[in-house]
PDB file of C-alpha atoms in Angstrom:
ATOM      1  CA  MET L   1     -66.481 -12.891  42.285  1.00 72.00           C
ATOM      2  CA  THR L   2     -68.052  -9.545  42.702  1.00 87.00           C
ATOM      3  CA  ALA L   3     -70.230  -7.897  40.078  1.00 93.00           C
ATOM      4  CA  PRO L   4     -68.611  -4.909  38.357  1.00 96.00           C
ATOM      5  CA  SER L   5     -69.774  -1.441  38.775  1.00 97.00           C
ATOM      6  CA  PHE L   6     -70.963   0.278  35.670  1.00 98.00           C
ATOM      7  CA  TYR L   7     -70.444   3.885  34.747  1.00 98.00           C
ATOM      8  CA  THR L   8     -71.444   6.043  31.899  1.00 98.00           C
ATOM      9  CA  PRO L   9     -68.725   8.847  31.361  1.00 98.00           C
ATOM     10  CA  THR L  10     -69.272  11.958  29.650  1.00 98.00           C
ATOM     11  CA  VAL L  11     -67.325  11.466  26.548  1.00 98.00           C
ATOM     12  CA  LYS L  12     -66.459  14.222  23.799  1.00 98.00           C
ATOM     13  CA  ARG L  13     -65.933  13.305  20.405  1.00 97.00           C
ATOM     14  CA  LEU L  14     -62.277  15.029  19.240  1.00 98.00           C
ATOM     15  CA  ILE L  15     -62.561  14.757  15.448  1.00 98.00           C
ATOM     16  CA  ASP L  16     -64.954  15.049  12.647  1.00 96.00           C
ATOM     17  CA  VAL L  17     -63.139  12.764  10.212  1.00 96.00           C
ATOM     18  CA  PRO L  18     -64.583   9.269  10.196  1.00 97.00           C
ATOM     19  CA  LEU L  19     -62.201   6.344  10.738  1.00 98.00           C
ATOM     20  CA  ALA L  20     -62.456   2.972   9.248  1.00 97.00           C
ATOM     21  CA  ILE L  21     -60.103   1.251  11.846  1.00 97.00           C
ATOM     22  CA  GLY L  22     -59.118   3.866  14.409  1.00 98.00           C
ATOM     23  CA  GLU L  23     -56.260   2.413  16.643  1.00 98.00           C
ATOM     24  CA  SER L  24     -53.141   2.989  18.751  1.00 98.00           C
ATOM     25  CA  PRO L  25     -53.630   6.339  20.414  1.00 98.00           C
ATOM     26  CA  VAL L  26     -50.238   7.515  21.951  1.00 98.00           C
ATOM     27  CA  TRP L  27     -49.872  10.595  24.147  1.00 98.00           C
ATOM     28  CA  ASP L  28     -46.593  12.495  23.816  1.00 98.00           C
ATOM     29  CA  ASP L  29     -46.012  14.251  27.143  1.00 97.00           C
ATOM     30  CA  ARG L  30     -43.209  16.425  25.843  1.00 97.00           C
ATOM     31  CA  THR L  31     -45.176  18.113  22.859  1.00 97.00           C
ATOM     32  CA  GLY L  32     -48.939  17.476  24.150  1.00 97.00           C
ATOM     33  CA  ASP L  33     -49.504  15.757  20.725  1.00 98.00           C
ATOM     34  CA  LEU L  34     -51.973  12.969  20.644  1.00 98.00           C
ATOM     35  CA  TRP L  35     -51.164  10.434  17.963  1.00 98.00           C
ATOM     36  CA  PHE L  36     -53.087   7.612  16.412  1.00 98.00           C
ATOM     37  CA  VAL L  37     -53.611   5.727  13.281  1.00 98.00           C
ATOM     38  CA  ASP L  38     -56.414   4.568  10.861  1.00 98.00           C
ATOM     39  CA  ILE L  39     -55.184   1.049   9.889  1.00 98.00           C
ATOM     40  CA  SER L  40     -56.820   0.569   6.431  1.00 95.00           C
ATOM     41  CA  ALA L  41     -56.928   4.210   5.345  1.00 97.00           C
ATOM     42  CA  PRO L  42     -53.739   3.815   5.873  1.00 97.00           C
ATOM     43  CA  THR L  43     -53.027   7.161   7.870  1.00 98.00           C
ATOM     44  CA  ILE L  44     -50.964   8.317  10.669  1.00 98.00           C
ATOM     45  CA  PHE L  45     -52.918  11.268  12.646  1.00 98.00           C
ATOM     46  CA  CYS L  46     -51.679  13.827  15.129  1.00 98.00           C
ATOM     47  CA  LEU L  47     -54.219  16.071  17.198  1.00 98.00           C
ATOM     48  CA  THR L  48     -52.195  18.875  18.475  1.00 97.00           C
ATOM     49  CA  PRO L  49     -52.775  20.696  21.584  1.00 96.00           C
ATOM     50  CA  ALA L  50     -54.455  23.670  19.716  1.00 95.00           C
ATOM     51  CA  GLY L  51     -56.771  21.249  18.338  1.00 95.00           C
ATOM     52  CA  SER L  52     -55.796  20.896  14.769  1.00 97.00           C
ATOM     53  CA  LEU L  53     -55.427  17.406  12.919  1.00 98.00           C
ATOM     54  CA  ARG L  54     -52.335  16.663  11.078  1.00 97.00           C
ATOM     55  CA  LYS L  55     -52.592  13.777   8.530  1.00 97.00           C
ATOM     56  CA  PHE L  56     -49.707  11.497   7.248  1.00 98.00           C
ATOM     57  CA  ASP L  57     -50.689   9.004   4.602  1.00 97.00           C
ATOM     58  CA  MET L  58     -48.880   5.704   4.604  1.00 98.00           C
ATOM     59  CA  PRO L  59     -47.885   3.415   1.926  1.00 97.00           C
ATOM     60  CA  ALA L  60     -49.379   0.370   3.612  1.00 96.00           C
ATOM     61  CA  ALA L  61     -51.747  -0.762   6.403  1.00 96.00           C
ATOM     62  CA  VAL L  62     -50.293   0.973   9.566  1.00 98.00           C
ATOM     63  CA  GLY L  63     -51.147  -0.927  12.840  1.00 97.00           C
ATOM     64  CA  CYS L  64     -49.378   0.799  15.844  1.00 98.00           C
ATOM     65  CA  LEU L  65     -47.163   3.765  17.122  1.00 98.00           C
ATOM     66  CA  GLY L  66     -44.564   4.179  19.619  1.00 98.00           C
ATOM     67  CA  LEU L  67     -42.485   7.141  20.592  1.00 98.00           C
ATOM     68  CA  CYS L  68     -38.755   7.398  20.136  1.00 98.00           C
ATOM     69  CA  GLU L  69     -36.418   9.157  22.628  1.00 97.00           C
ATOM     70  CA  ASN L  70     -35.141  11.149  19.511  1.00 97.00           C
ATOM     71  CA  GLY L  71     -38.577  12.700  18.894  1.00 96.00           C
ATOM     72  CA  LYS L  72     -39.356  10.538  16.090  1.00 98.00           C
ATOM     73  CA  LEU L  73     -41.919   7.613  16.137  1.00 98.00           C
ATOM     74  CA  LEU L  74     -42.185   4.003  15.286  1.00 98.00           C
ATOM     75  CA  ALA L  75     -44.642   2.909  12.942  1.00 98.00           C
ATOM     76  CA  GLY L  76     -45.603  -0.736  12.552  1.00 98.00           C
ATOM     77  CA  LEU L  77     -46.798  -1.074   9.072  1.00 97.00           C
ATOM     78  CA  GLN L  78     -47.748  -4.166   6.832  1.00 95.00           C
ATOM     79  CA  THR L  79     -44.134  -3.785   5.281  1.00 96.00           C
ATOM     80  CA  GLY L  80     -42.444  -3.671   8.524  1.00 97.00           C
ATOM     81  CA  VAL L  81     -41.239  -1.587  11.514  1.00 98.00           C
ATOM     82  CA  HIS L  82     -40.300   2.115  10.217  1.00 98.00           C
ATOM     83  CA  ILE L  83     -38.913   5.102  11.827  1.00 98.00           C
ATOM     84  CA  PHE L  84     -41.297   8.048  11.038  1.00 98.00           C
ATOM     85  CA  ASP L  85     -40.161  11.735  11.241  1.00 98.00           C
ATOM     86  CA  PRO L  86     -42.884  13.978  11.803  1.00 96.00           C
ATOM     87  CA  THR L  87     -41.185  17.115  10.998  1.00 95.00           C
ATOM     88  CA  THR L  88     -40.210  15.982   7.321  1.00 94.00           C
ATOM     89  CA  GLY L  89     -42.802  12.915   6.737  1.00 93.00           C
ATOM     90  CA  ALA L  90     -39.890  10.684   5.957  1.00 96.00           C
ATOM     91  CA  LEU L  91     -40.530   7.076   6.626  1.00 97.00           C
ATOM     92  CA  ASP L  92     -37.330   4.736   7.008  1.00 98.00           C
ATOM     93  CA  LEU L  93     -37.451   0.990   7.357  1.00 98.00           C
ATOM     94  CA  LEU L  94     -35.988  -0.407  10.735  1.00 98.00           C
ATOM     95  CA  CYS L  95     -36.717  -4.120  10.005  1.00 98.00           C
ATOM     96  CA  ASP L  96     -39.393  -6.416   8.836  1.00 97.00           C
ATOM     97  CA  PRO L  97     -39.921  -9.298  11.546  1.00 97.00           C
ATOM     98  CA  ASP L  98     -42.843 -10.636   9.634  1.00 96.00           C
ATOM     99  CA  GLY L  99     -40.977 -11.134   6.521  1.00 94.00           C
ATOM    100  CA  GLY L 100     -43.942 -10.161   4.356  1.00 88.00           C
ATOM    101  CA  ARG L 101     -45.646 -13.395   5.042  1.00 91.00           C
ATOM    102  CA  ALA L 102     -48.843 -13.948   3.328  1.00 87.00           C
ATOM    103  CA  ASP L 103     -52.328 -13.504   5.518  1.00 92.00           C
ATOM    104  CA  SER L 104     -50.487 -11.466   8.170  1.00 95.00           C
ATOM    105  CA  ARG L 105     -49.807  -8.023   9.109  1.00 95.00           C
ATOM    106  CA  LEU L 106     -48.344  -6.091  12.090  1.00 97.00           C
ATOM    107  CA  ASN L 107     -50.919  -5.126  14.618  1.00 97.00           C
ATOM    108  CA  ASP L 108     -50.795  -3.860  18.185  1.00 98.00           C
ATOM    109  CA  GLY L 109     -47.618  -2.669  19.355  1.00 98.00           C
ATOM    110  CA  LYS L 110     -45.926  -0.792  22.504  1.00 98.00           C
ATOM    111  CA  VAL L 111     -42.645   0.285  23.577  1.00 98.00           C
ATOM    112  CA  GLY L 112     -41.683  -1.838  26.518  1.00 98.00           C
ATOM    113  CA  PRO L 113     -39.933  -0.643  29.779  1.00 98.00           C
ATOM    114  CA  ASP L 114     -36.756  -2.346  28.294  1.00 98.00           C
ATOM    115  CA  GLY L 115     -36.750   0.366  25.490  1.00 97.00           C
ATOM    116  CA  HIS L 116     -37.654  -2.233  23.064  1.00 98.00           C
ATOM    117  CA  PHE L 117     -40.558  -2.229  20.553  1.00 98.00           C
ATOM    118  CA  TRP L 118     -42.980  -5.120  21.229  1.00 98.00           C
ATOM    119  CA  VAL L 119     -45.165  -5.755  18.364  1.00 98.00           C
ATOM    120  CA  GLY L 120     -47.671  -8.449  17.278  1.00 98.00           C
ATOM    121  CA  THR L 121     -49.414  -9.683  14.313  1.00 98.00           C
ATOM    122  CA  ARG L 122     -52.879 -10.483  13.419  1.00 96.00           C
ATOM    123  CA  ASP L 123     -53.655 -13.832  11.312  1.00 95.00           C
ATOM    124  CA  GLU L 124     -55.495 -12.607   8.187  1.00 92.00           C
ATOM    125  CA  ALA L 125     -56.427 -15.948   7.023  1.00 92.00           C
ATOM    126  CA  VAL L 126     -60.094 -16.879   6.745  1.00 94.00           C
ATOM    127  CA  PRO L 127     -60.709 -18.858   8.589  1.00 93.00           C
ATOM    128  CA  GLN L 128     -57.712 -18.034  10.871  1.00 94.00           C
ATOM    129  CA  THR L 129     -54.833 -20.641  11.290  1.00 92.00           C
ATOM    130  CA  GLY L 130     -53.218 -19.392  14.487  1.00 95.00           C
ATOM    131  CA  ASN L 131     -50.018 -18.010  12.487  1.00 95.00           C
ATOM    132  CA  GLY L 132     -49.867 -14.917  14.719  1.00 97.00           C
ATOM    133  CA  PHE L 133     -46.612 -13.978  16.480  1.00 98.00           C
ATOM    134  CA  LEU L 134     -45.377 -11.396  19.094  1.00 98.00           C
ATOM    135  CA  TYR L 135     -41.896 -10.020  18.360  1.00 98.00           C
ATOM    136  CA  ARG L 136     -39.494  -7.758  20.348  1.00 98.00           C
ATOM    137  CA  VAL L 137     -37.705  -5.283  18.140  1.00 98.00           C
ATOM    138  CA  ALA L 138     -34.247  -3.750  19.361  1.00 98.00           C
ATOM    139  CA  PRO L 139     -33.117  -0.112  18.374  1.00 97.00           C
ATOM    140  CA  ASP L 140     -30.483  -1.747  16.263  1.00 98.00           C
ATOM    141  CA  GLY L 141     -33.307  -3.622  14.068  1.00 98.00           C
ATOM    142  CA  SER L 142     -32.669  -6.934  15.394  1.00 98.00           C
ATOM    143  CA  PHE L 143     -35.748  -8.873  16.677  1.00 98.00           C
ATOM    144  CA  LYS L 144     -36.724 -11.875  18.405  1.00 98.00           C
ATOM    145  CA  THR L 145     -39.871 -13.989  18.308  1.00 98.00           C
ATOM    146  CA  ILE L 146     -41.300 -14.053  21.807  1.00 98.00           C
ATOM    147  CA  LEU L 147     -44.891 -15.850  21.238  1.00 98.00           C
ATOM    148  CA  SER L 148     -46.305 -17.834  18.475  1.00 97.00           C
ATOM    149  CA  GLY L 149     -49.456 -19.752  17.701  1.00 97.00           C
ATOM    150  CA  LEU L 150     -51.533 -16.546  18.235  1.00 98.00           C
ATOM    151  CA  LEU L 151     -54.639 -15.489  16.372  1.00 97.00           C
ATOM    152  CA  THR L 152     -54.802 -11.767  16.981  1.00 97.00           C
ATOM    153  CA  SER L 153     -51.877 -10.323  19.038  1.00 98.00           C
ATOM    154  CA  ASN L 154     -53.180  -7.412  21.001  1.00 98.00           C
ATOM    155  CA  GLY L 155     -53.824  -5.615  24.444  1.00 98.00           C
ATOM    156  CA  LEU L 156     -49.881  -4.883  25.089  1.00 98.00           C
ATOM    157  CA  ALA L 157     -49.355  -3.226  28.420  1.00 98.00           C
ATOM    158  CA  TRP L 158     -46.966  -3.197  31.481  1.00 98.00           C
ATOM    159  CA  SER L 159     -47.755  -2.826  35.280  1.00 98.00           C
ATOM    160  CA  PRO L 160     -46.502   0.663  36.828  1.00 98.00           C
ATOM    161  CA  ASP L 161     -43.534  -1.056  38.538  1.00 98.00           C
ATOM    162  CA  ASP L 162     -42.279  -2.676  35.108  1.00 98.00           C
ATOM    163  CA  LYS L 163     -42.624  -6.037  36.509  1.00 98.00           C
ATOM    164  CA  ARG L 164     -45.362  -7.475  34.585  1.00 98.00           C
ATOM    165  CA  MET L 165     -46.493  -7.547  31.072  1.00 98.00           C
ATOM    166  CA  TYR L 166     -50.117  -7.922  29.936  1.00 98.00           C
ATOM    167  CA  HIS L 167     -51.101  -9.579  26.553  1.00 98.00           C
ATOM    168  CA  SER L 168     -54.387 -10.388  24.942  1.00 98.00           C
ATOM    169  CA  ASP L 169     -55.382 -12.546  22.001  1.00 98.00           C
ATOM    170  CA  SER L 170     -58.505 -10.510  20.681  1.00 97.00           C
ATOM    171  CA  SER L 171     -59.762 -13.549  18.468  1.00 97.00           C
ATOM    172  CA  GLY L 172     -58.923 -16.303  21.021  1.00 97.00           C
ATOM    173  CA  LEU L 173     -60.786 -14.037  23.538  1.00 98.00           C
ATOM    174  CA  TYR L 174     -58.397 -14.167  26.606  1.00 98.00           C
ATOM    175  CA  LEU L 175     -55.999 -12.150  28.657  1.00 98.00           C
ATOM    176  CA  GLN L 176     -52.637 -13.188  29.904  1.00 98.00           C
ATOM    177  CA  ALA L 177     -49.772 -11.741  31.880  1.00 98.00           C
ATOM    178  CA  PHE L 178     -46.165 -12.471  32.176  1.00 98.00           C
ATOM    179  CA  ASP L 179     -43.573 -11.754  34.820  1.00 98.00           C
ATOM    180  CA  PHE L 180     -41.050  -9.368  33.105  1.00 98.00           C
ATOM    181  CA  ASP L 181     -37.487  -7.974  33.619  1.00 98.00           C
ATOM    182  CA  LYS L 182     -37.108  -4.638  32.286  1.00 97.00           C
ATOM    183  CA  PHE L 183     -33.203  -5.166  32.068  1.00 96.00           C
ATOM    184  CA  THR L 184     -33.249  -8.202  29.727  1.00 97.00           C
ATOM    185  CA  GLY L 185     -36.687  -8.097  28.273  1.00 97.00           C
ATOM    186  CA  GLU L 186     -37.097 -11.885  29.438  1.00 98.00           C
ATOM    187  CA  ILE L 187     -40.627 -12.866  30.230  1.00 98.00           C
ATOM    188  CA  GLY L 188     -41.851 -15.754  32.409  1.00 98.00           C
ATOM    189  CA  PRO L 189     -44.545 -18.442  31.715  1.00 98.00           C
ATOM    190  CA  ALA L 190     -47.847 -17.290  30.492  1.00 98.00           C
ATOM    191  CA  GLN L 191     -50.451 -16.738  33.355  1.00 98.00           C
ATOM    192  CA  ARG L 192     -54.112 -17.067  32.161  1.00 98.00           C
ATOM    193  CA  LEU L 193     -56.210 -14.335  33.666  1.00 98.00           C
ATOM    194  CA  HIS L 194     -59.499 -13.932  31.872  1.00 98.00           C
ATOM    195  CA  ASP L 195     -61.638 -15.590  29.293  1.00 98.00           C
ATOM    196  CA  PHE L 196     -64.029 -13.009  27.748  1.00 97.00           C
ATOM    197  CA  GLY L 197     -67.562 -13.651  27.368  1.00 95.00           C
ATOM    198  CA  PRO L 198     -69.831 -12.414  24.511  1.00 92.00           C
ATOM    199  CA  GLU L 199     -71.319  -9.413  26.661  1.00 95.00           C
ATOM    200  CA  GLU L 200     -67.596  -8.346  27.806  1.00 97.00           C
ATOM    201  CA  GLY L 201     -66.536  -7.602  24.122  1.00 96.00           C
ATOM    202  CA  ARG L 202     -63.591  -8.911  22.357  1.00 97.00           C
ATOM    203  CA  PRO L 203     -60.371  -7.881  24.117  1.00 98.00           C
ATOM    204  CA  ASP L 204     -58.397  -5.262  21.961  1.00 98.00           C
ATOM    205  CA  GLY L 205     -56.175  -2.442  22.822  1.00 98.00           C
ATOM    206  CA  ALA L 206     -55.386  -1.626  26.406  1.00 98.00           C
ATOM    207  CA  ALA L 207     -53.559   0.467  28.964  1.00 98.00           C
ATOM    208  CA  VAL L 208     -52.632   0.517  32.531  1.00 98.00           C
ATOM    209  CA  ASP L 209     -53.503   2.900  35.216  1.00 98.00           C
ATOM    210  CA  ALA L 210     -51.199   4.286  38.002  1.00 98.00           C
ATOM    211  CA  GLU L 211     -52.881   1.771  40.499  1.00 98.00           C
ATOM    212  CA  GLY L 212     -52.100  -1.322  38.361  1.00 98.00           C
ATOM    213  CA  PHE L 213     -55.456  -1.748  36.748  1.00 98.00           C
ATOM    214  CA  TYR L 214     -55.810  -2.903  33.369  1.00 98.00           C
ATOM    215  CA  TRP L 215     -58.129  -1.055  30.815  1.00 98.00           C
ATOM    216  CA  SER L 216     -59.062  -3.162  27.889  1.00 98.00           C
ATOM    217  CA  CYS L 217     -61.501  -2.107  25.023  1.00 98.00           C
ATOM    218  CA  GLY L 218     -64.345  -4.619  24.547  1.00 97.00           C
ATOM    219  CA  VAL L 219     -64.800  -4.447  20.708  1.00 93.00           C
ATOM    220  CA  ARG L 220     -68.703  -4.592  19.847  1.00 92.00           C
ATOM    221  CA  SER L 221     -69.781  -4.355  23.346  1.00 95.00           C
ATOM    222  CA  GLY L 222     -69.297  -0.585  23.728  1.00 95.00           C
ATOM    223  CA  ARG L 223     -67.582  -1.441  27.042  1.00 97.00           C
ATOM    224  CA  LEU L 224     -64.018  -0.414  28.373  1.00 98.00           C
ATOM    225  CA  ASN L 225     -63.299  -2.781  30.977  1.00 98.00           C
ATOM    226  CA  ARG L 226     -61.161  -1.919  34.028  1.00 98.00           C
ATOM    227  CA  MET L 227     -59.555  -5.037  35.233  1.00 98.00           C
ATOM    228  CA  SER L 228     -57.657  -5.965  38.658  1.00 98.00           C
ATOM    229  CA  PRO L 229     -54.156  -7.314  38.276  1.00 98.00           C
ATOM    230  CA  ASP L 230     -55.579 -10.842  38.812  1.00 96.00           C
ATOM    231  CA  GLY L 231     -58.010 -10.468  35.741  1.00 97.00           C
ATOM    232  CA  GLU L 232     -61.150  -9.600  37.480  1.00 98.00           C
ATOM    233  CA  ILE L 233     -63.435  -7.171  35.769  1.00 98.00           C
ATOM    234  CA  VAL L 234     -64.101  -4.392  38.634  1.00 98.00           C
ATOM    235  CA  GLU L 235     -65.521  -1.491  36.695  1.00 98.00           C
ATOM    236  CA  VAL L 236     -67.364  -1.082  33.267  1.00 98.00           C
ATOM    237  CA  TYR L 237     -67.282   2.285  31.412  1.00 98.00           C
ATOM    238  CA  MET L 238     -70.030   2.281  28.599  1.00 98.00           C
ATOM    239  CA  MET L 239     -69.112   4.196  25.727  1.00 97.00           C
ATOM    240  CA  PRO L 240     -71.092   5.906  23.091  1.00 96.00           C
ATOM    241  CA  VAL L 241     -70.136   3.586  20.330  1.00 96.00           C
ATOM    242  CA  ARG L 242     -69.818  -0.185  20.263  1.00 95.00           C
ATOM    243  CA  GLY L 243     -66.442  -0.462  18.262  1.00 96.00           C
ATOM    244  CA  ASN L 244     -64.101   1.226  20.763  1.00 96.00           C
ATOM    245  CA  SER L 245     -60.671  -0.336  20.045  1.00 98.00           C
ATOM    246  CA  MET L 246     -58.023   1.199  22.387  1.00 98.00           C
ATOM    247  CA  PRO L 247     -57.361   3.375  25.462  1.00 98.00           C
ATOM    248  CA  CYS L 248     -54.432   5.377  26.463  1.00 98.00           C
ATOM    249  CA  PHE L 249     -53.969   8.023  29.145  1.00 98.00           C
ATOM    250  CA  GLY L 250     -52.963  11.710  28.330  1.00 98.00           C
ATOM    251  CA  GLY L 251     -52.906  15.168  29.570  1.00 97.00           C
ATOM    252  CA  PRO L 252     -50.652  16.958  31.803  1.00 94.00           C
ATOM    253  CA  ASP L 253     -51.838  14.910  34.649  1.00 97.00           C
ATOM    254  CA  LEU L 254     -52.385  11.795  32.697  1.00 98.00           C
ATOM    255  CA  LYS L 255     -56.042  11.782  34.025  1.00 98.00           C
ATOM    256  CA  THR L 256     -57.640  12.158  30.324  1.00 98.00           C
ATOM    257  CA  LEU L 257     -58.666   8.654  28.592  1.00 98.00           C
ATOM    258  CA  TYR L 258     -58.342   8.834  24.902  1.00 98.00           C
ATOM    259  CA  VAL L 259     -60.170   5.954  23.187  1.00 98.00           C
ATOM    260  CA  THR L 260     -60.195   5.296  19.449  1.00 98.00           C
ATOM    261  CA  SER L 261     -62.855   3.195  17.767  1.00 98.00           C
ATOM    262  CA  LEU L 262     -63.433   1.394  14.374  1.00 97.00           C
ATOM    263  CA  ALA L 263     -66.462   1.646  12.140  1.00 96.00           C
ATOM    264  CA  LEU L 264     -69.398  -1.272  12.479  1.00 94.00           C
ATOM    265  CA  ASP L 265     -72.376  -1.694  10.502  1.00 87.00           C
ATOM    266  CA  ARG L 266     -75.346  -1.660  12.967  1.00 74.00           C
ATOM    267  CA  HIS L 267     -79.163  -2.405  12.510  1.00 68.00           C
ATOM    268  CA  ASP L 268     -79.832   1.240  13.141  1.00 70.00           C
ATOM    269  CA  GLY L 269     -77.261   2.286  10.565  1.00 73.00           C
ATOM    270  CA  PRO L 270     -73.472   2.817  10.107  1.00 89.00           C
ATOM    271  CA  GLU L 271     -71.349   3.598  13.122  1.00 93.00           C
ATOM    272  CA  PRO L 272     -68.026   5.482  11.899  1.00 95.00           C
ATOM    273  CA  GLY L 273     -64.883   5.198  13.872  1.00 97.00           C
ATOM    274  CA  THR L 274     -63.676   8.163  15.819  1.00 98.00           C
ATOM    275  CA  LEU L 275     -61.498   9.488  18.675  1.00 98.00           C
ATOM    276  CA  MET L 276     -62.960  10.243  21.964  1.00 98.00           C
ATOM    277  CA  ALA L 277     -61.931  11.386  25.392  1.00 98.00           C
ATOM    278  CA  PHE L 278     -63.191  11.511  28.967  1.00 98.00           C
ATOM    279  CA  ASP L 279     -62.047  12.520  32.374  1.00 98.00           C
ATOM    280  CA  ALA L 280     -60.504   9.214  34.064  1.00 98.00           C
ATOM    281  CA  PRO L 281     -61.268   8.353  37.700  1.00 97.00           C
ATOM    282  CA  VAL L 282     -57.465   7.757  38.200  1.00 98.00           C
ATOM    283  CA  ALA L 283     -54.037   8.731  36.371  1.00 98.00           C
ATOM    284  CA  GLY L 284     -52.494   6.507  33.825  1.00 98.00           C
ATOM    285  CA  ALA L 285     -49.061   4.787  34.067  1.00 98.00           C
ATOM    286  CA  PRO L 286     -46.396   6.669  32.307  1.00 96.00           C
ATOM    287  CA  ILE L 287     -45.280   4.915  28.974  1.00 97.00           C
ATOM    288  CA  SER L 288     -41.763   4.223  27.870  1.00 97.00           C
ATOM    289  CA  ARG L 289     -39.714   5.343  24.765  1.00 98.00           C
ATOM    290  CA  PHE L 290     -37.943   3.457  22.154  1.00 98.00           C
ATOM    291  CA  ALA L 291     -34.228   3.778  22.943  1.00 92.00           C
ATOM    292  CA  LEU L 292     -33.307   5.512  19.574  1.00 87.00           C
TER     293      LEU L 292
END
């Protein structure tokens, strides 16, 4: 195994508002808006092309977002998957796949190439018990349990050819992949790709670039790990904060990497969560929209 190359990109902080748990950045290529959340605030934010920051308070913890074909957004809240209308602020329940379970909340979620919303849960029990799930939510609100026995479902992303789905367990410290059928949403057996060591960080949110490489935020390490399709870390981008939580590609050419982070208490003082960006060395793979 070849040692990865390390880089220190020129990173720009895009907001002044401190975040507790910044997560789920999503670039809207139709409007130029960059959406993201603060899970525990709980708030949905929109950074407009003009640089203004819109803020939408939520009634419960909000873990993730997805774009819809009709211009609305999906929002994965503690209380279920909702349809969010940014023009009116209306929030309508689509379904609650987790059923209000104790010690659980919706965490990372992405729209897959099949036009469905894939959303996982985080086991909030202390200590964790392995009660996490990954669900597939259809536009009509029906849903199916895909994976179980998880600690913290995370890192969802798909290869540029839509034939592979990536998924990590942040608390389990591993990355896995599945063969994927975009027409049926069926997945093949799990392929264990990487077990993360302490210096590599806890695998959090992720994105895939146009060359098929997987970018995974290593929480508490300050690293953004670029990984080959077979799970090898080939490049490491050192961020100015240690709590980076999720990347996404954006900009007109998909060559801007947006990265959220969460707040950490460090020996040299508190590190608030934020939203950052830097010029990516490669374009990102386009993301899908919910068929609604």
